[in-house]
Tab-separated table of C-alpha atoms in Angstrom:
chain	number	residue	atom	x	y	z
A	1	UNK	CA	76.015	92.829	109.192
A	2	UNK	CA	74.987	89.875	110.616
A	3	UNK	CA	74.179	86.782	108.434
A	4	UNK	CA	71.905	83.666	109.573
A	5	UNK	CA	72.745	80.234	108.447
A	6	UNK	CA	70.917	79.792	105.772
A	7	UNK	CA	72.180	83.518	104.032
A	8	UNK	CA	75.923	82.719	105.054
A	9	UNK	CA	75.285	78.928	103.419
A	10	UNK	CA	74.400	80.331	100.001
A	11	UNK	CA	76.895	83.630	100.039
A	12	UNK	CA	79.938	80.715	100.436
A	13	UNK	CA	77.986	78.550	97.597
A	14	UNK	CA	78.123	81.593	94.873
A	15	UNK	CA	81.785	82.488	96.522
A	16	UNK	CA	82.886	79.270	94.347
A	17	UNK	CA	80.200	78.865	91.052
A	18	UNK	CA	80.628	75.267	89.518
A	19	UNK	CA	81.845	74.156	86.525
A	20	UNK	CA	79.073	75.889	84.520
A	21	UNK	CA	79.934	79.222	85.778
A	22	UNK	CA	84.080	78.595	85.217
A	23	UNK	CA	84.329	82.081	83.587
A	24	UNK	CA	82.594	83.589	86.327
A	25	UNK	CA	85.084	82.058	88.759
A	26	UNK	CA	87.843	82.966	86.666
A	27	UNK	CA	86.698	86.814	87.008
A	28	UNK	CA	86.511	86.462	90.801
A	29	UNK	CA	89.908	85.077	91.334
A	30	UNK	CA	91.265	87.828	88.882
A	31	UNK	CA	89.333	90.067	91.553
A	32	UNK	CA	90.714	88.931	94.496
A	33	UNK	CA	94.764	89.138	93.066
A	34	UNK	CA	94.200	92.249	91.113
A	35	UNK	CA	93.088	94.026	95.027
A	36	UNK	CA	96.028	92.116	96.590
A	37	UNK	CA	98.810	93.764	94.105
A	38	UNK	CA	96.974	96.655	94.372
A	39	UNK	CA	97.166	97.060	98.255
A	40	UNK	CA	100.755	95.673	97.904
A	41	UNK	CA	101.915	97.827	96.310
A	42	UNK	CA	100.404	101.083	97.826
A	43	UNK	CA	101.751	99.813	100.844
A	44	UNK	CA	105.420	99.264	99.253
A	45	UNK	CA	105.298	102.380	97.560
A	46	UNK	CA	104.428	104.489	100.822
A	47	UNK	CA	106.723	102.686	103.126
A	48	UNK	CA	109.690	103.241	100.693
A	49	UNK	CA	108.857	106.888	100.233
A	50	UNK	CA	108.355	107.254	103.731
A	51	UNK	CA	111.660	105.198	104.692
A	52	UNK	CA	113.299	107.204	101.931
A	53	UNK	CA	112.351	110.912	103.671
A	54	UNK	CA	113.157	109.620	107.024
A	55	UNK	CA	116.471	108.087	106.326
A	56	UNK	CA	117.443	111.098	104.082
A	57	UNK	CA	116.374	113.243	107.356
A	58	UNK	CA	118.089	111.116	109.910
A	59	UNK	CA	121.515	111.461	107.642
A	60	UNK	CA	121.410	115.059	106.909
A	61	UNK	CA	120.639	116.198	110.054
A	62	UNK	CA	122.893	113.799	112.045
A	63	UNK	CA	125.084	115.685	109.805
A	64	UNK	CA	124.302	119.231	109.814
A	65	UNK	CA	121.902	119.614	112.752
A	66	UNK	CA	118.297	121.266	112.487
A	67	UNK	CA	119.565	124.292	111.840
A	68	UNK	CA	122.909	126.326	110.569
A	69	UNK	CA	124.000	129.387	111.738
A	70	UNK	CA	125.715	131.263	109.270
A	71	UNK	CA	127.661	134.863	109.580
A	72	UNK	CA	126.922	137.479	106.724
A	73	UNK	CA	130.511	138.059	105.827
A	74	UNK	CA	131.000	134.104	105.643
A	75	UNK	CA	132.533	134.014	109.365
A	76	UNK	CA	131.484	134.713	112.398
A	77	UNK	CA	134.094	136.085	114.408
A	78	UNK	CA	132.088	136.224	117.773
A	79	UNK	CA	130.947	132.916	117.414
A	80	UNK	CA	131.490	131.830	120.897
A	81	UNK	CA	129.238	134.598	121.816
A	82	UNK	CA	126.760	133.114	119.410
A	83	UNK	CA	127.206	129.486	120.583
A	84	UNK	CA	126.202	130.734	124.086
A	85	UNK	CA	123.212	132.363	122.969
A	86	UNK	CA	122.207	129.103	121.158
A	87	UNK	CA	122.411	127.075	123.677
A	88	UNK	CA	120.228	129.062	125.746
A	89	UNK	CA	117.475	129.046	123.351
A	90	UNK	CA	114.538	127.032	124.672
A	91	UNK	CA	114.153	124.191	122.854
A	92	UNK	CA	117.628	123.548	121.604
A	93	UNK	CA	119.624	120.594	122.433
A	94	UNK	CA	123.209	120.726	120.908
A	95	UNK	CA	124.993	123.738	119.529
A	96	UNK	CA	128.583	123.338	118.386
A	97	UNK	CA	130.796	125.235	116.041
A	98	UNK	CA	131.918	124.128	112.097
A	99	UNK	CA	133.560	124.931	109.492
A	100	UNK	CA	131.953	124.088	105.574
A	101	UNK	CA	134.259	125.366	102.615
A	102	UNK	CA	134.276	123.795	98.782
A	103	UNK	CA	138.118	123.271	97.789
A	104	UNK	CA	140.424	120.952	95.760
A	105	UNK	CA	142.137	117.941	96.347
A	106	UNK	CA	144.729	116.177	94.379
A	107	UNK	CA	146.600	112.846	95.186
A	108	UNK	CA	148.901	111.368	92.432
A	109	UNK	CA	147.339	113.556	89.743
A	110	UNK	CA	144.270	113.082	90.436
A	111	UNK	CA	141.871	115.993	91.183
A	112	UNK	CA	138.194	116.471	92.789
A	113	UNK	CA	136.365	118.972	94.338
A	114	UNK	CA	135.440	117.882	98.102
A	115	UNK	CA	133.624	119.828	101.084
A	116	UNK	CA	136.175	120.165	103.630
A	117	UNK	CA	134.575	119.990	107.242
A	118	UNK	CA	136.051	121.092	110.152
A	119	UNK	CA	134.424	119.654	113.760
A	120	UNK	CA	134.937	120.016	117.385
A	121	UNK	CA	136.530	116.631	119.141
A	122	UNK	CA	132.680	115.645	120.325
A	123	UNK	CA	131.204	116.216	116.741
A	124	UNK	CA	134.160	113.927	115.439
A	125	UNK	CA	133.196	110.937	117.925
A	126	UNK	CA	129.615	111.145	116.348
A	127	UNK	CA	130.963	110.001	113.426
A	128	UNK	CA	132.831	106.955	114.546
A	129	UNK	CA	129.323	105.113	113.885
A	130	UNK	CA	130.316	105.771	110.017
A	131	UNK	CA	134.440	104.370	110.108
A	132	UNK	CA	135.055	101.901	107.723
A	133	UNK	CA	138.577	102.385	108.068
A	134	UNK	CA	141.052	103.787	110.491
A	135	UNK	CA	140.538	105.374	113.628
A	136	UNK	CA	139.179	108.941	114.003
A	137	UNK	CA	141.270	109.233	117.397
A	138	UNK	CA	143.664	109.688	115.374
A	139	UNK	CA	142.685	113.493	113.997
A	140	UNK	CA	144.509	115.941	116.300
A	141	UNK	CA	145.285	119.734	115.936
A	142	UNK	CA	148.108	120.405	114.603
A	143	UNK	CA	148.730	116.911	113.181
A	144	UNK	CA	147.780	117.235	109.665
A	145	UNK	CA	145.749	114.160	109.530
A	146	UNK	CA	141.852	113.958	107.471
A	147	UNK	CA	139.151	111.815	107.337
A	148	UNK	CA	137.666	110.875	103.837
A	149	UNK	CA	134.333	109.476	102.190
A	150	UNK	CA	134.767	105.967	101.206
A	151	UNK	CA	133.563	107.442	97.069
A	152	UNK	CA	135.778	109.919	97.439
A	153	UNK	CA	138.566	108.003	98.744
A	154	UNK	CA	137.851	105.255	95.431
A	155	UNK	CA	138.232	108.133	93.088
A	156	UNK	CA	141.124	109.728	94.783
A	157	UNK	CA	143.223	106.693	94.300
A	158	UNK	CA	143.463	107.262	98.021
A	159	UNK	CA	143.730	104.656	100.848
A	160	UNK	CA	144.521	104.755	104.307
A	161	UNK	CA	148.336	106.467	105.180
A	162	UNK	CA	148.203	108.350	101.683
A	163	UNK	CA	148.817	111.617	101.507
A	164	UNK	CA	145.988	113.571	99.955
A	165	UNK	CA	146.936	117.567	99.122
A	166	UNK	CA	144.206	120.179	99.656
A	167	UNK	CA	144.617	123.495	97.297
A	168	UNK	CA	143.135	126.811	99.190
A	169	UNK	CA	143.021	129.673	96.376
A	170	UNK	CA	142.854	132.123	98.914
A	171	UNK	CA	146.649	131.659	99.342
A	172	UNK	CA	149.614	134.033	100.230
A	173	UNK	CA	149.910	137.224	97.704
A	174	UNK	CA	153.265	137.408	95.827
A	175	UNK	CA	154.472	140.044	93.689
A	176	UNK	CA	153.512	137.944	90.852
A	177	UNK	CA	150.049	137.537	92.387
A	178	UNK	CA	148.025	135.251	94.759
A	179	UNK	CA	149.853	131.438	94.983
A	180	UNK	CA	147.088	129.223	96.127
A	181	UNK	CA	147.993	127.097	99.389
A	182	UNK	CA	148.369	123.925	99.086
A	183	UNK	CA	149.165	121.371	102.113
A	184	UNK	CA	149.229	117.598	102.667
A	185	UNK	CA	147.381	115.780	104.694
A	186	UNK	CA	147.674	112.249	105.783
A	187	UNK	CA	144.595	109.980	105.586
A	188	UNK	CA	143.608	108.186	108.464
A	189	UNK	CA	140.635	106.910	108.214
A	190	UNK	CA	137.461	106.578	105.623
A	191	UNK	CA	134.022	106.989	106.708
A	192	UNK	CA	130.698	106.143	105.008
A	193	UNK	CA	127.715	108.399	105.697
A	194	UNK	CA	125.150	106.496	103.026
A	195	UNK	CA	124.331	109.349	101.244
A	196	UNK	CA	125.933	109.378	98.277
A	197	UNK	CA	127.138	112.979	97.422
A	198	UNK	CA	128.764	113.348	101.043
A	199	UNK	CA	130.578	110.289	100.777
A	200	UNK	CA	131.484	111.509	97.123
A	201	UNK	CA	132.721	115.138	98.405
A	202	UNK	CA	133.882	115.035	102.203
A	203	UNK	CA	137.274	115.382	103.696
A	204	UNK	CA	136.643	115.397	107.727
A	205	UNK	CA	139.463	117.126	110.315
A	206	UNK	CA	139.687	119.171	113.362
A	207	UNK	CA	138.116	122.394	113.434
A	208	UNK	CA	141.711	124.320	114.269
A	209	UNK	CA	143.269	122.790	111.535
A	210	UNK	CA	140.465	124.108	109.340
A	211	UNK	CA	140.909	127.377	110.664
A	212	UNK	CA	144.805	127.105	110.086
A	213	UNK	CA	144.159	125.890	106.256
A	214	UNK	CA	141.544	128.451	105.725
A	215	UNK	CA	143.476	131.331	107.211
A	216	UNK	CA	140.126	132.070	109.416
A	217	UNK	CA	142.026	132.400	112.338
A	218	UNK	CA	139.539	132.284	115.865
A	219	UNK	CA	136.679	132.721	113.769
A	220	UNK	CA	134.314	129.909	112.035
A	221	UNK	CA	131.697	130.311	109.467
A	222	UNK	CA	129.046	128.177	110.875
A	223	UNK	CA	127.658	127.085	114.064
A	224	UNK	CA	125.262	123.445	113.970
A	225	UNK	CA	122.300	123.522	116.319
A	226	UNK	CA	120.154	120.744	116.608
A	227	UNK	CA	116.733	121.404	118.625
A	228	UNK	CA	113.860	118.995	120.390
A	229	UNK	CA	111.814	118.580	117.341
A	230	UNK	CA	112.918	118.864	113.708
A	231	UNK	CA	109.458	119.800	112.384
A	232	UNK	CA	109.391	122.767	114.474
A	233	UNK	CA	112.734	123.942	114.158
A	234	UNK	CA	111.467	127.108	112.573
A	235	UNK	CA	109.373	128.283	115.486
A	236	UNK	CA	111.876	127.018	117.946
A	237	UNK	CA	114.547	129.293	116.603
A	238	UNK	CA	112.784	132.696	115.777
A	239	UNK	CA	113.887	134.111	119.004
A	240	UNK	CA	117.449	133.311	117.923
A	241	UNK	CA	116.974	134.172	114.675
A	242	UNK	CA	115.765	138.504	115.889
A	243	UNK	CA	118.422	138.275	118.462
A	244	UNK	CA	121.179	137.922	116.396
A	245	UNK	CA	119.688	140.249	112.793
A	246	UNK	CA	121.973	141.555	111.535
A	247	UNK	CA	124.886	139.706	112.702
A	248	UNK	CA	124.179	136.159	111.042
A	249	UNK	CA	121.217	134.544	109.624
A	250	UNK	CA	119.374	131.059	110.674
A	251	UNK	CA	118.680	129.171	107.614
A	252	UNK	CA	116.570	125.137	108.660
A	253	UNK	CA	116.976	121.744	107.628
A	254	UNK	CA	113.561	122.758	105.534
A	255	UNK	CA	114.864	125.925	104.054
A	256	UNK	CA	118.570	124.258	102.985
A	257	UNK	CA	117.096	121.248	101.006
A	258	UNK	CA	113.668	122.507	100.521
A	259	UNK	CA	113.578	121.305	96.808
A	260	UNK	CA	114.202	117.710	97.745
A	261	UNK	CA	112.286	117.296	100.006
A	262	UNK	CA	109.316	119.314	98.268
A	263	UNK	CA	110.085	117.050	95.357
A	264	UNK	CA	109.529	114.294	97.691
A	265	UNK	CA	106.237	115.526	98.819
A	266	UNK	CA	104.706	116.071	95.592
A	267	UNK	CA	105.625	112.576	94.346
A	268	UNK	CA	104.481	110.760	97.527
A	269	UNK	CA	101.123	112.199	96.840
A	270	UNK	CA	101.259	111.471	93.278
A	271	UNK	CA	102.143	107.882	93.727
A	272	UNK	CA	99.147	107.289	96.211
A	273	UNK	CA	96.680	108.907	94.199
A	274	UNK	CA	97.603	106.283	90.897
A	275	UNK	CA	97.766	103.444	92.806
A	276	UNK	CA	94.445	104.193	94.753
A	277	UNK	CA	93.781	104.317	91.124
A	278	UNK	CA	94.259	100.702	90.852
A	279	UNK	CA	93.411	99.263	93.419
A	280	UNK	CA	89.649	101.137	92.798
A	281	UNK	CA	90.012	99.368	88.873
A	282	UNK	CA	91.379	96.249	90.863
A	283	UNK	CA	87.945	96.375	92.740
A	284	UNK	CA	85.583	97.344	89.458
A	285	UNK	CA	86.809	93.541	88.586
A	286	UNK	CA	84.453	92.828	91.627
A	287	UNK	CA	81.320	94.465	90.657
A	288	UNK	CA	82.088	92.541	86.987
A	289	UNK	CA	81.806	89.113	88.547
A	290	UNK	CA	79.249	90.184	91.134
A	291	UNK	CA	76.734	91.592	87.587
A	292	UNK	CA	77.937	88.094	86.092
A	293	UNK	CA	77.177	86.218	89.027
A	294	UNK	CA	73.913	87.995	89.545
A	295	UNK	CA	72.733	86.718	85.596
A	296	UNK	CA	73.802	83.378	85.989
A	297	UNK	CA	71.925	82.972	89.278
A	298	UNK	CA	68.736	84.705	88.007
A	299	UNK	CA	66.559	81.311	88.151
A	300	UNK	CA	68.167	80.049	91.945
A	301	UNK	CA	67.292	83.550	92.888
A	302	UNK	CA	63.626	83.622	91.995
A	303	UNK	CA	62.966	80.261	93.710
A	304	UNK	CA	64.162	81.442	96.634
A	305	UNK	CA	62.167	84.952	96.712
A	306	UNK	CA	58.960	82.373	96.139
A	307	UNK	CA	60.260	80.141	99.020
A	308	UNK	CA	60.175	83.244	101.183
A	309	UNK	CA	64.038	84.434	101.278
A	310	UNK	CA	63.215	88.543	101.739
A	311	UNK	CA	65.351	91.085	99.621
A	312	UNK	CA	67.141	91.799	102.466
A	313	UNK	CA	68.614	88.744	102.356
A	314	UNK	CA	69.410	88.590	98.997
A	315	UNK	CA	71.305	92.125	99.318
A	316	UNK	CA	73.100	90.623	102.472
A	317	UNK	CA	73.928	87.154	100.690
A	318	UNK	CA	76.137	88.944	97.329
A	319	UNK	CA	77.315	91.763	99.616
A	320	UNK	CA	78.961	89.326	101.488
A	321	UNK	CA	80.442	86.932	98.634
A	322	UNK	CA	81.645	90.280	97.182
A	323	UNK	CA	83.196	92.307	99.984
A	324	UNK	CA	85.018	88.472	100.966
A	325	UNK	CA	86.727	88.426	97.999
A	326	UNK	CA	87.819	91.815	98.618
A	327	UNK	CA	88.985	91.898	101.993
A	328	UNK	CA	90.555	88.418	101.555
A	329	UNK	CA	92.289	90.257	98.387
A	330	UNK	CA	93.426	93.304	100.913
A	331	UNK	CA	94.857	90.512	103.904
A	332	UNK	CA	96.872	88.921	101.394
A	333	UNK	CA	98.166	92.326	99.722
A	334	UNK	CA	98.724	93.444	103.631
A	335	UNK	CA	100.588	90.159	103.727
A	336	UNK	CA	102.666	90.166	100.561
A	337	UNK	CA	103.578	93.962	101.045
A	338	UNK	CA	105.327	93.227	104.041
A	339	UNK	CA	106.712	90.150	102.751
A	340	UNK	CA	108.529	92.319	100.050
A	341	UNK	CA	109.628	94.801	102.494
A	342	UNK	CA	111.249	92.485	104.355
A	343	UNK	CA	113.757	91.145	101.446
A	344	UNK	CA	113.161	94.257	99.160
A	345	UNK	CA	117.466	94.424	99.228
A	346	UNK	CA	117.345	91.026	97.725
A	347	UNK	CA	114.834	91.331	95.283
A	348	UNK	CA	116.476	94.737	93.909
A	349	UNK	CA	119.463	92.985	92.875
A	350	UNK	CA	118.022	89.611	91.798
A	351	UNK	CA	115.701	91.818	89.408
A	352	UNK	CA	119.266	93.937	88.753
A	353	UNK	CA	121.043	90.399	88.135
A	354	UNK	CA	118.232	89.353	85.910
A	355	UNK	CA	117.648	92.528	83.912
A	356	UNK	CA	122.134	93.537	84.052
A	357	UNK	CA	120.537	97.589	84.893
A	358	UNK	CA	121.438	99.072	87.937
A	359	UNK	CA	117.731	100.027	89.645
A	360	UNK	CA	119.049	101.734	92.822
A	361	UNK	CA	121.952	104.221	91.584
A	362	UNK	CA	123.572	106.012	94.612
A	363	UNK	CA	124.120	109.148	92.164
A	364	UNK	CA	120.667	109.480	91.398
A	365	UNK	CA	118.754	108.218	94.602
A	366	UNK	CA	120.914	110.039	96.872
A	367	UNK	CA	120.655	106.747	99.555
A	368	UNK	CA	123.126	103.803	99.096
A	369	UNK	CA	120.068	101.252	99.949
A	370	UNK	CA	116.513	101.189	99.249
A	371	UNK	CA	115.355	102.177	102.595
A	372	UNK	CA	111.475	101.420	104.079
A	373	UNK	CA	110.033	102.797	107.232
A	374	UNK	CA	105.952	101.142	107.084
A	375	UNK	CA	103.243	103.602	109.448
A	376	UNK	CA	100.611	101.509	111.134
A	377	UNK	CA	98.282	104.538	110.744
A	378	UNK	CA	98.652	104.500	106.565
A	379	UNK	CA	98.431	100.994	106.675
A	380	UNK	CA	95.246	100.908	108.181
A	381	UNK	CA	94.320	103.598	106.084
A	382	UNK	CA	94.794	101.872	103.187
A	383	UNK	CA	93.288	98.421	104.477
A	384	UNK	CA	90.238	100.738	105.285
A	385	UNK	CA	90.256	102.138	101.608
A	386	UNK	CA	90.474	98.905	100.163
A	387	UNK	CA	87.480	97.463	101.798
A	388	UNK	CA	85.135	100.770	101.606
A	389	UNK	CA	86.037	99.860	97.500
A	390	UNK	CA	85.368	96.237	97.861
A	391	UNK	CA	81.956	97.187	99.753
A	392	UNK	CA	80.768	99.873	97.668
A	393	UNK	CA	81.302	97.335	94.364
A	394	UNK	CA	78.718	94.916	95.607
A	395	UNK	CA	75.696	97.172	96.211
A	396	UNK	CA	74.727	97.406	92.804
A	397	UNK	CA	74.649	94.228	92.209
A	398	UNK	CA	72.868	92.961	95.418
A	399	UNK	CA	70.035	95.503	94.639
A	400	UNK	CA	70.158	93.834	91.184
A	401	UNK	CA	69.489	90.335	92.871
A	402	UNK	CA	67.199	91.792	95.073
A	403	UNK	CA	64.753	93.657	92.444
A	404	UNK	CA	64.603	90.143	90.468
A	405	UNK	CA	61.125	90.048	89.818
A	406	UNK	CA	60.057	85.572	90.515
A	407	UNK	CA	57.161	86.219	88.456
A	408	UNK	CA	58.878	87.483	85.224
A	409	UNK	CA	61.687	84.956	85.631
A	410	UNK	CA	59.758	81.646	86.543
A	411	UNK	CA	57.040	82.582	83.867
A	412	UNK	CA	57.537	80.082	81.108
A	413	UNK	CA	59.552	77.364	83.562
């Protein structure tokens, strides 16, 4: 829409009434900040949900692969048979062999459940990313040495060179029954994943002293595959999956925390849809100053229908001084969104520090930092959103200007 001089002279004239129209200028600015908190926070909102999925993803699969392989019985005594086959499975890039089993640990009367995880020497290195503490060169076979989580560590009373004792119930059988095993391990270093109930729960160490503190012998009870693309991990593994019925089952990154990140789903919808919600109100304040505007310049507008201006214009001149205030609104919401992205860390605990509540709890939010990951293409979307609001707002009242009738309103002047 292109304006001529004398249409873009008047549109920035009623952008800024005078002093007799204060009020009316008082609605517009209200206008223009309501649309900028609006789009700011849509755009906070998304890129924290979206930051919070991927970083979630990037942890748990880093983790536990695409995919886990997992035997019927609870082990897989052909597993190397199995690892083969995986790795010749179009599509998949890594395949190792692990060990998962819940147990107890105990150091200086102190007890908690942990996940005890038992990795080849390559799946150990990937982890040296996460060392706070120690040296994971250090876990050998045969050596009796564990890595901890840095929570589970804290409420262990455990630091590095204690001895931590892990309690297997499946122990040797006595005449008096089954005595659990129980066997000490030295601590050697403490990792920190970021998500909160793996650093709470796991206790890291070679995969044959798993087996050996298990009693598995050769066999393990999982194998880890990791494929090309994690949204597709399903159809990528189907052939596996009919290959080995019967023998083990193939259960995704998808299937295994499906109600997370379901939950996550629904809520990332949820929390678009109300604050599209406001930012639509946030633009309503638009069409309110536009009506106001339109009243107040009933008179200037009927002099210049009888000076010739055509309703064309007249439509052009408010669309404009509305859909400015809305896409000036929407720039600075684009630019205070990203603004608070960049320090969101720092204002989380000034507002904790102000407020003494913890906002971001670990326990509850699963991540140990708010995260953010911002897509161009929902950015744009929602810049496009706002201003398809902001434009729609100022029809009614540029038809309004435009249907002013010079006659009727210059009668009696």
């Amino acid at each position: 829409m292109i304006l001529s001089p004398f249409e873009w002279t008047v549109a920035k004239r009623y952008m800024v009434p005078g002093r007799s129209e204060a009020f009316i200028t008082l609605v517009g600015a209200i206008s223009l900040v309501a649309v900028m908190l609006g789009v700011a926070a849509l755009i906070i909102v998304m890129s924290v949900m979206n930051g919070f999925r991927a970083e979630l993803l990037d942890k748990i699969v880093g983790l536990n692969g695409h995919a886990i392989v997992q035997g019927y019985s609870g082990k897989i005594e052909d597993w190397r048979d199995v690892l083969e086959e995986a790795r010749e499975t179009p599509g998949v890039t890594r395949a190792s062999p692990l060990i998962e089993q819940p147990l107890l640990a105990s150091n200086q009367g102190i007890a908690r459940g942990i996940l005890v995880r038992g990795n080849e020497p390559g799946d150990l290195k990937r982890l040296e990313e996460n060392v706070i503490l120690g040296d994971l060169s250090d876990l050998q076979p045969g050596e009796r040495r564990v890595a901890i989580g840095a929570r589970l560590a804290e409420n262990l009373g455990a630091r590095l060179g204690s001895t931590i004792t892990i309690i297997n119930p499946q122990g040797r059988s006595t005449p008096f029954g089954t005595v659990p095993r129980q066997i000490g391990y030295e601590v050697v270093a403490i990792i920190e994943i970021g998500v909160h109930q793996y650093d709470e729960l796991f206790v890291v160490m070679p995969i044959e002293e798993a087996q050996t503190l298990l009693l598995m012998g050769d066999a393990v009870n999982n194998i880890e595959i990791k494929t090309e693309d994690a949204e597709t991990v399903q159809t990528t593994l189907d052939p596996l999956a009919e290959r080995l019925r019967g023998r083990a089952s193939i259960q995704t990154w998808k299937q295994i925390n499906s109600a997370l990140f379901g939950a996550l789903a629904v809520e990332r919808v949820a929390m678009f849809v109300v604050l599209s919600i406001i930012v639509l109100v946030a633009v309503f304040n638009i069409l309110s100053s536009l009506i106001m505007l339109v009243r107040a310049k009933t008179r200037d507008i009927a002099i210049m229908r009888t000076m010739g201006a055509s309703r064309k214009s007249l439509i052009k001149i408010f669309v404009t001084t509305g859909f400015v205030i809305g896409a000036l609104g929407t720039g600075a919401g684009v630019v205070l969104g990203f603004v608070f992205l960049e320090f969101r860390q720092g204002v989380v605990r000034g507002i904790e520090w102000l407020l003494g509540v913890n906002l971001w709890d670990p326990e509850v939010r699963f991540l140990t930092e708010l995260p953010s990951r911002t897509d161009p293409a929902e950015v744009i979307g929602i810049v496009f959103m706002a201003l398809v609001f902001s434009f729609l707002a100022t029809l009614y009242p540029a038809w309004k200007a435009a249907s002013t009738d010079p006659v009727q309103v210059l009668r009696y002047e």
